[in-house]
XYZ file of C-alpha atoms in Angstrom:
357
model
C 43.085 168.576 20.861
C 43.064 166.393 24.064
C 46.384 165.150 25.227
C 45.960 161.514 26.461
C 47.887 159.065 28.650
C 47.137 155.280 28.464
C 47.437 153.282 31.693
C 48.011 149.766 31.000
C 50.167 148.499 28.192
C 48.720 145.122 27.540
C 46.491 144.119 24.578
C 43.709 146.604 25.122
C 46.204 149.445 26.054
C 47.762 148.856 22.615
C 44.290 149.066 20.991
C 43.651 152.406 22.675
C 47.003 153.821 21.721
C 46.531 152.884 18.152
C 43.067 154.289 18.073
C 44.186 157.647 19.453
C 46.846 157.691 16.591
C 43.727 157.518 14.227
C 42.212 160.626 15.614
C 44.661 163.408 14.262
C 43.746 166.937 15.298
C 41.383 165.549 18.006
C 43.671 163.563 20.212
C 47.316 162.870 20.780
C 49.039 160.266 22.944
C 51.577 161.905 25.426
C 52.515 158.947 27.658
C 51.970 155.271 28.521
C 52.202 153.640 31.896
C 52.429 149.932 32.638
C 53.382 147.585 35.434
C 55.368 145.641 32.880
C 58.237 147.947 31.940
C 59.188 146.064 28.743
C 55.528 146.278 27.419
C 55.254 149.924 28.363
C 58.531 150.885 26.765
C 57.700 149.072 23.568
C 54.378 150.650 23.421
C 55.692 154.174 23.937
C 58.405 153.562 21.415
C 55.764 152.497 18.783
C 54.066 155.747 19.249
C 56.962 158.117 19.997
C 55.811 159.052 23.474
C 57.008 158.886 26.995
C 56.656 155.826 29.144
C 56.329 155.283 32.987
C 56.366 152.289 35.270
C 53.478 153.455 37.342
C 50.126 155.245 36.958
C 51.204 157.791 39.693
C 54.123 159.051 37.605
C 51.950 159.488 34.481
C 49.053 161.205 36.537
C 51.714 163.761 37.785
C 52.132 165.192 34.408
C 50.138 168.519 34.056
C 50.072 168.299 30.248
C 47.812 165.245 30.206
C 44.144 166.161 29.825
C 42.659 162.614 29.820
C 43.499 159.013 30.493
C 42.419 155.645 29.033
C 42.380 153.201 31.910
C 43.247 149.736 30.439
C 44.337 147.882 33.616
C 42.721 144.644 34.996
C 38.974 145.047 35.681
C 39.333 144.946 39.397
C 41.635 147.956 39.409
C 39.433 150.257 37.353
C 37.977 152.124 40.394
C 41.427 152.561 42.115
C 43.225 153.906 38.922
C 40.265 155.679 37.535
C 39.477 157.522 40.866
C 43.142 158.555 41.090
C 43.089 159.961 37.630
C 39.921 161.958 38.401
C 41.402 163.379 41.562
C 44.448 164.345 39.481
C 42.111 166.427 37.330
C 42.009 164.129 34.331
C 39.088 163.014 32.241
C 38.780 159.283 32.284
C 37.677 156.615 29.827
C 37.632 153.126 31.337
C 37.725 149.888 29.498
C 34.772 147.466 30.010
C 33.531 146.438 32.498
C 33.165 149.410 34.711
C 34.363 147.431 37.704
C 33.935 144.047 39.216
C 31.563 145.064 42.015
C 28.860 147.733 42.451
C 30.545 149.048 45.358
C 33.701 149.694 43.625
C 31.759 151.150 40.590
C 29.917 153.587 42.808
C 33.186 154.816 44.264
C 34.355 155.578 40.723
C 31.028 157.303 39.847
C 31.227 159.358 43.112
C 34.769 160.461 42.188
C 33.584 161.561 38.836
C 30.885 163.623 40.292
C 33.045 165.303 42.891
C 35.904 166.016 40.335
C 33.620 167.619 37.723
C 35.565 165.658 35.111
C 34.106 163.354 32.462
C 33.897 159.688 32.893
C 33.180 157.274 30.106
C 33.258 153.529 29.742
C 34.184 151.593 26.574
C 31.193 149.572 25.363
C 32.122 150.233 21.677
C 29.562 147.978 20.061
C 26.861 150.594 20.827
C 28.641 152.523 17.999
C 28.239 149.676 15.458
C 25.938 150.938 12.590
C 23.851 147.703 12.877
C 23.399 147.946 16.636
C 22.500 151.562 16.345
C 19.972 150.876 13.661
C 18.430 148.072 15.732
C 18.212 150.256 18.825
C 16.595 153.142 17.025
C 14.164 150.744 15.160
C 13.016 149.410 18.466
C 12.615 152.885 20.061
C 10.668 153.983 17.003
C 8.304 151.049 17.262
C 9.245 149.643 13.906
C 9.141 146.037 15.433
C 6.075 146.697 17.335
C 5.964 145.611 20.978
C 9.311 143.860 21.915
C 8.374 140.235 23.029
C 11.595 138.184 23.232
C 15.253 138.117 22.399
C 18.286 135.877 22.358
C 21.894 136.802 23.054
C 24.526 134.286 22.147
C 28.263 134.576 22.606
C 29.582 130.940 21.645
C 33.331 131.743 21.755
C 36.588 129.703 22.576
C 39.516 130.787 24.853
C 42.294 128.246 25.202
C 43.802 127.124 28.594
C 46.830 129.161 27.472
C 44.747 132.297 27.276
C 43.821 131.905 31.016
C 47.414 131.072 31.942
C 48.859 134.021 29.996
C 48.292 136.480 32.849
C 48.051 135.988 36.619
C 44.936 138.147 36.735
C 42.959 136.306 34.046
C 40.220 134.104 35.361
C 40.474 135.581 38.899
C 37.334 136.724 40.738
C 39.344 139.512 42.351
C 40.675 141.124 39.131
C 38.687 139.642 36.184
C 35.503 139.649 38.153
C 34.001 136.961 36.097
C 34.519 134.774 33.110
C 32.505 134.230 29.901
C 29.894 136.788 30.925
C 31.833 139.562 32.664
C 34.720 139.427 30.201
C 33.505 138.151 26.865
C 29.715 138.379 26.894
C 29.449 141.875 28.601
C 29.278 143.703 25.200
C 26.310 141.492 23.867
C 24.629 141.719 27.304
C 24.928 145.437 27.196
C 23.474 145.639 23.757
C 20.591 143.436 24.886
C 19.670 145.726 27.681
C 20.204 148.965 25.555
C 17.904 147.649 22.975
C 15.248 145.948 25.147
C 15.085 148.405 28.024
C 15.591 147.983 31.808
C 16.189 144.294 32.915
C 14.066 143.676 36.145
C 14.653 139.887 36.852
C 17.400 137.307 36.041
C 17.482 133.497 36.497
C 20.781 131.835 35.688
C 23.172 128.893 35.924
C 26.904 128.993 35.389
C 29.477 126.274 35.070
C 33.315 125.708 34.662
C 33.537 122.915 32.139
C 36.543 123.086 29.819
C 39.214 124.910 31.788
C 41.089 124.482 34.984
C 42.827 126.647 37.524
C 40.406 129.712 37.270
C 37.935 131.105 39.749
C 35.334 131.961 37.108
C 32.717 130.412 34.806
C 33.492 129.420 31.165
C 29.751 128.689 30.509
C 26.618 130.487 31.505
C 22.924 130.360 30.555
C 20.171 132.841 31.725
C 16.594 134.021 31.315
C 16.020 137.744 31.668
C 12.641 139.585 32.034
C 12.461 143.288 31.091
C 10.313 146.127 32.525
C 8.087 146.034 29.484
C 7.425 142.322 29.967
C 9.690 140.978 27.224
C 11.745 137.718 27.870
C 15.295 137.012 26.752
C 17.564 134.009 26.776
C 21.382 134.380 27.162
C 24.160 131.956 26.351
C 27.776 132.995 26.903
C 30.737 130.595 26.813
C 34.452 130.537 26.140
C 34.267 126.676 25.815
C 32.662 126.440 22.307
C 35.601 125.229 20.139
C 36.560 126.676 17.662
C 34.236 129.541 18.380
C 31.473 131.215 16.483
C 30.248 134.722 16.061
C 28.215 136.623 18.673
C 24.497 137.009 17.788
C 21.612 139.101 19.109
C 18.145 138.289 17.785
C 15.159 140.616 18.797
C 11.588 139.941 18.132
C 8.426 142.069 18.220
C 4.808 141.598 17.200
C 5.369 143.558 14.038
C 8.931 142.514 13.135
C 12.246 140.853 14.057
C 16.026 141.445 13.580
C 19.259 139.524 14.032
C 22.705 140.978 14.477
C 25.476 138.569 13.721
C 29.167 139.519 13.964
C 28.258 143.222 14.304
C 26.178 143.241 11.064
C 22.438 143.150 10.459
C 21.977 139.617 9.216
C 18.197 139.609 9.091
C 15.542 142.186 9.380
C 11.740 142.410 8.818
C 9.322 145.110 9.848
C 5.567 144.907 8.858
C 4.515 148.290 7.476
C 1.180 149.861 8.361
C -1.467 148.450 5.980
C 0.591 145.292 5.195
C -1.473 142.150 5.551
C -0.542 140.073 8.609
C 0.449 136.386 7.849
C -1.596 134.368 10.280
C 0.988 131.438 10.434
C 4.223 133.428 9.977
C 6.808 133.253 7.070
C 9.175 130.598 8.517
C 12.336 132.642 7.718
C 11.236 134.332 4.453
C 10.778 138.052 4.097
C 14.374 139.256 4.936
C 14.484 143.057 4.245
C 18.085 143.607 5.410
C 19.484 143.847 1.812
C 17.249 146.799 1.156
C 18.582 148.827 4.052
C 21.340 151.436 3.613
C 23.761 149.901 6.030
C 27.451 150.918 5.646
C 30.087 148.886 7.424
C 33.823 149.673 8.017
C 35.826 146.505 7.876
C 39.049 148.043 9.459
C 40.662 145.760 11.982
C 43.187 146.377 14.631
C 46.218 144.160 14.486
C 44.715 142.189 17.337
C 41.887 141.297 15.005
C 39.408 143.588 16.875
C 37.186 145.863 14.718
C 38.729 149.308 14.793
C 35.910 151.560 13.653
C 33.745 151.278 16.736
C 36.530 151.998 19.118
C 37.421 155.050 17.039
C 33.835 156.186 17.071
C 33.682 155.968 20.854
C 36.972 157.804 21.530
C 35.906 160.496 19.052
C 32.613 160.824 21.067
C 34.439 161.002 24.318
C 36.722 163.786 22.987
C 33.576 165.659 21.700
C 31.921 165.243 25.160
C 34.832 166.724 26.972
C 35.017 169.712 24.509
C 31.301 170.204 24.690
C 30.865 169.678 28.369
C 28.153 167.041 27.865
C 27.999 163.350 29.021
C 29.563 160.851 26.682
C 27.281 158.507 24.690
C 28.298 155.649 27.062
C 28.449 157.185 30.550
C 29.481 155.621 33.864
C 25.885 155.357 34.738
C 25.203 153.407 31.459
C 28.022 151.010 32.387
C 26.745 150.475 35.848
C 23.468 149.182 34.516
C 25.239 146.613 32.445
C 27.418 145.691 35.415
C 24.334 145.344 37.705
C 22.807 143.009 35.178
C 25.876 140.813 34.999
C 26.286 140.685 38.779
C 22.499 139.745 39.101
C 23.200 136.859 36.672
C 26.094 135.777 38.870
C 24.083 136.188 42.085
C 21.174 134.057 40.626
C 23.501 131.249 39.575
C 25.171 131.277 43.018
C 21.955 131.220 45.030
C 19.551 129.412 42.790
C 17.021 132.264 43.002
C 15.562 134.862 40.539
C 17.506 138.205 41.235
C 16.596 141.755 40.509
C 19.591 143.987 39.204
C 20.686 146.522 41.890
C 19.746 150.146 41.033
C 21.861 153.226 41.634
C 23.165 153.311 45.229
C 22.140 149.746 45.970
C 24.794 147.231 47.181
């Protein structure tokens, strides 16, 4: 059983602590550290563990095997690398970091330490997302031709005002794409393959006093030739569900709110409709999809976080890479940063590969 520390006692730190409590026999929470002593003390009291006012104090404990890094995004490399040097396995919340330079420092620290590094992109563990990924890889939808990723959410001005780091380029790294849309953007690339070009625009339209965008639109070209459009915003009141639609020359699928909302794959030997079905032919009801509706008190789905933490524990025990490695998360970060670079320069940008600035 792995003994964990959670560094960061905010909303996501609480999600990790409660998720660890749902893995009896596999993980146990030993300590919590947070810059805000009241929050750290309260979270530790909730779980009957020790609390510290700094990551350094928590990392000094020899009885902690692994840590969950739940601090602001721009501190992930600093805290994560310190934990790795202290001999801990590390699971970092999304995104990996806010720059590729910082991300590469963290990846280098993991390599030199010999410890496991994972990054929370928990929607890869959703049953519908895994089904879609496997369907595309198996060729069930034929040649992927296009996709649309949409995250039309709402965050109030009070949300951005609630923490000094929120909405800052230094610690948040970005807005609607980096913070909210990153999961859907990650799923898009996971399903469609390597992104090779991005053309984008961003804007700040409904909020004030922040460094980052609340609206972004982009077109992405993938190595296989497929094209995708992306919309991410925190300025779509009152907010709708995230969607990912994927289309191929033998079938199409739509994920909506982490569920398979529409699916059709033309079987070998089936007649091809020359003009299309105009929305008819949904096969999703015939698929054996099983969903877990458990919700964290924050409202976040609990099953996918639990599945990723369980996989991380198994990866440590088995000495294998976790299902979402640091390198996987770097590719998603590179795509996000390429989107921002395109919006900033007005040019089409190629995501930077490993070792590139």
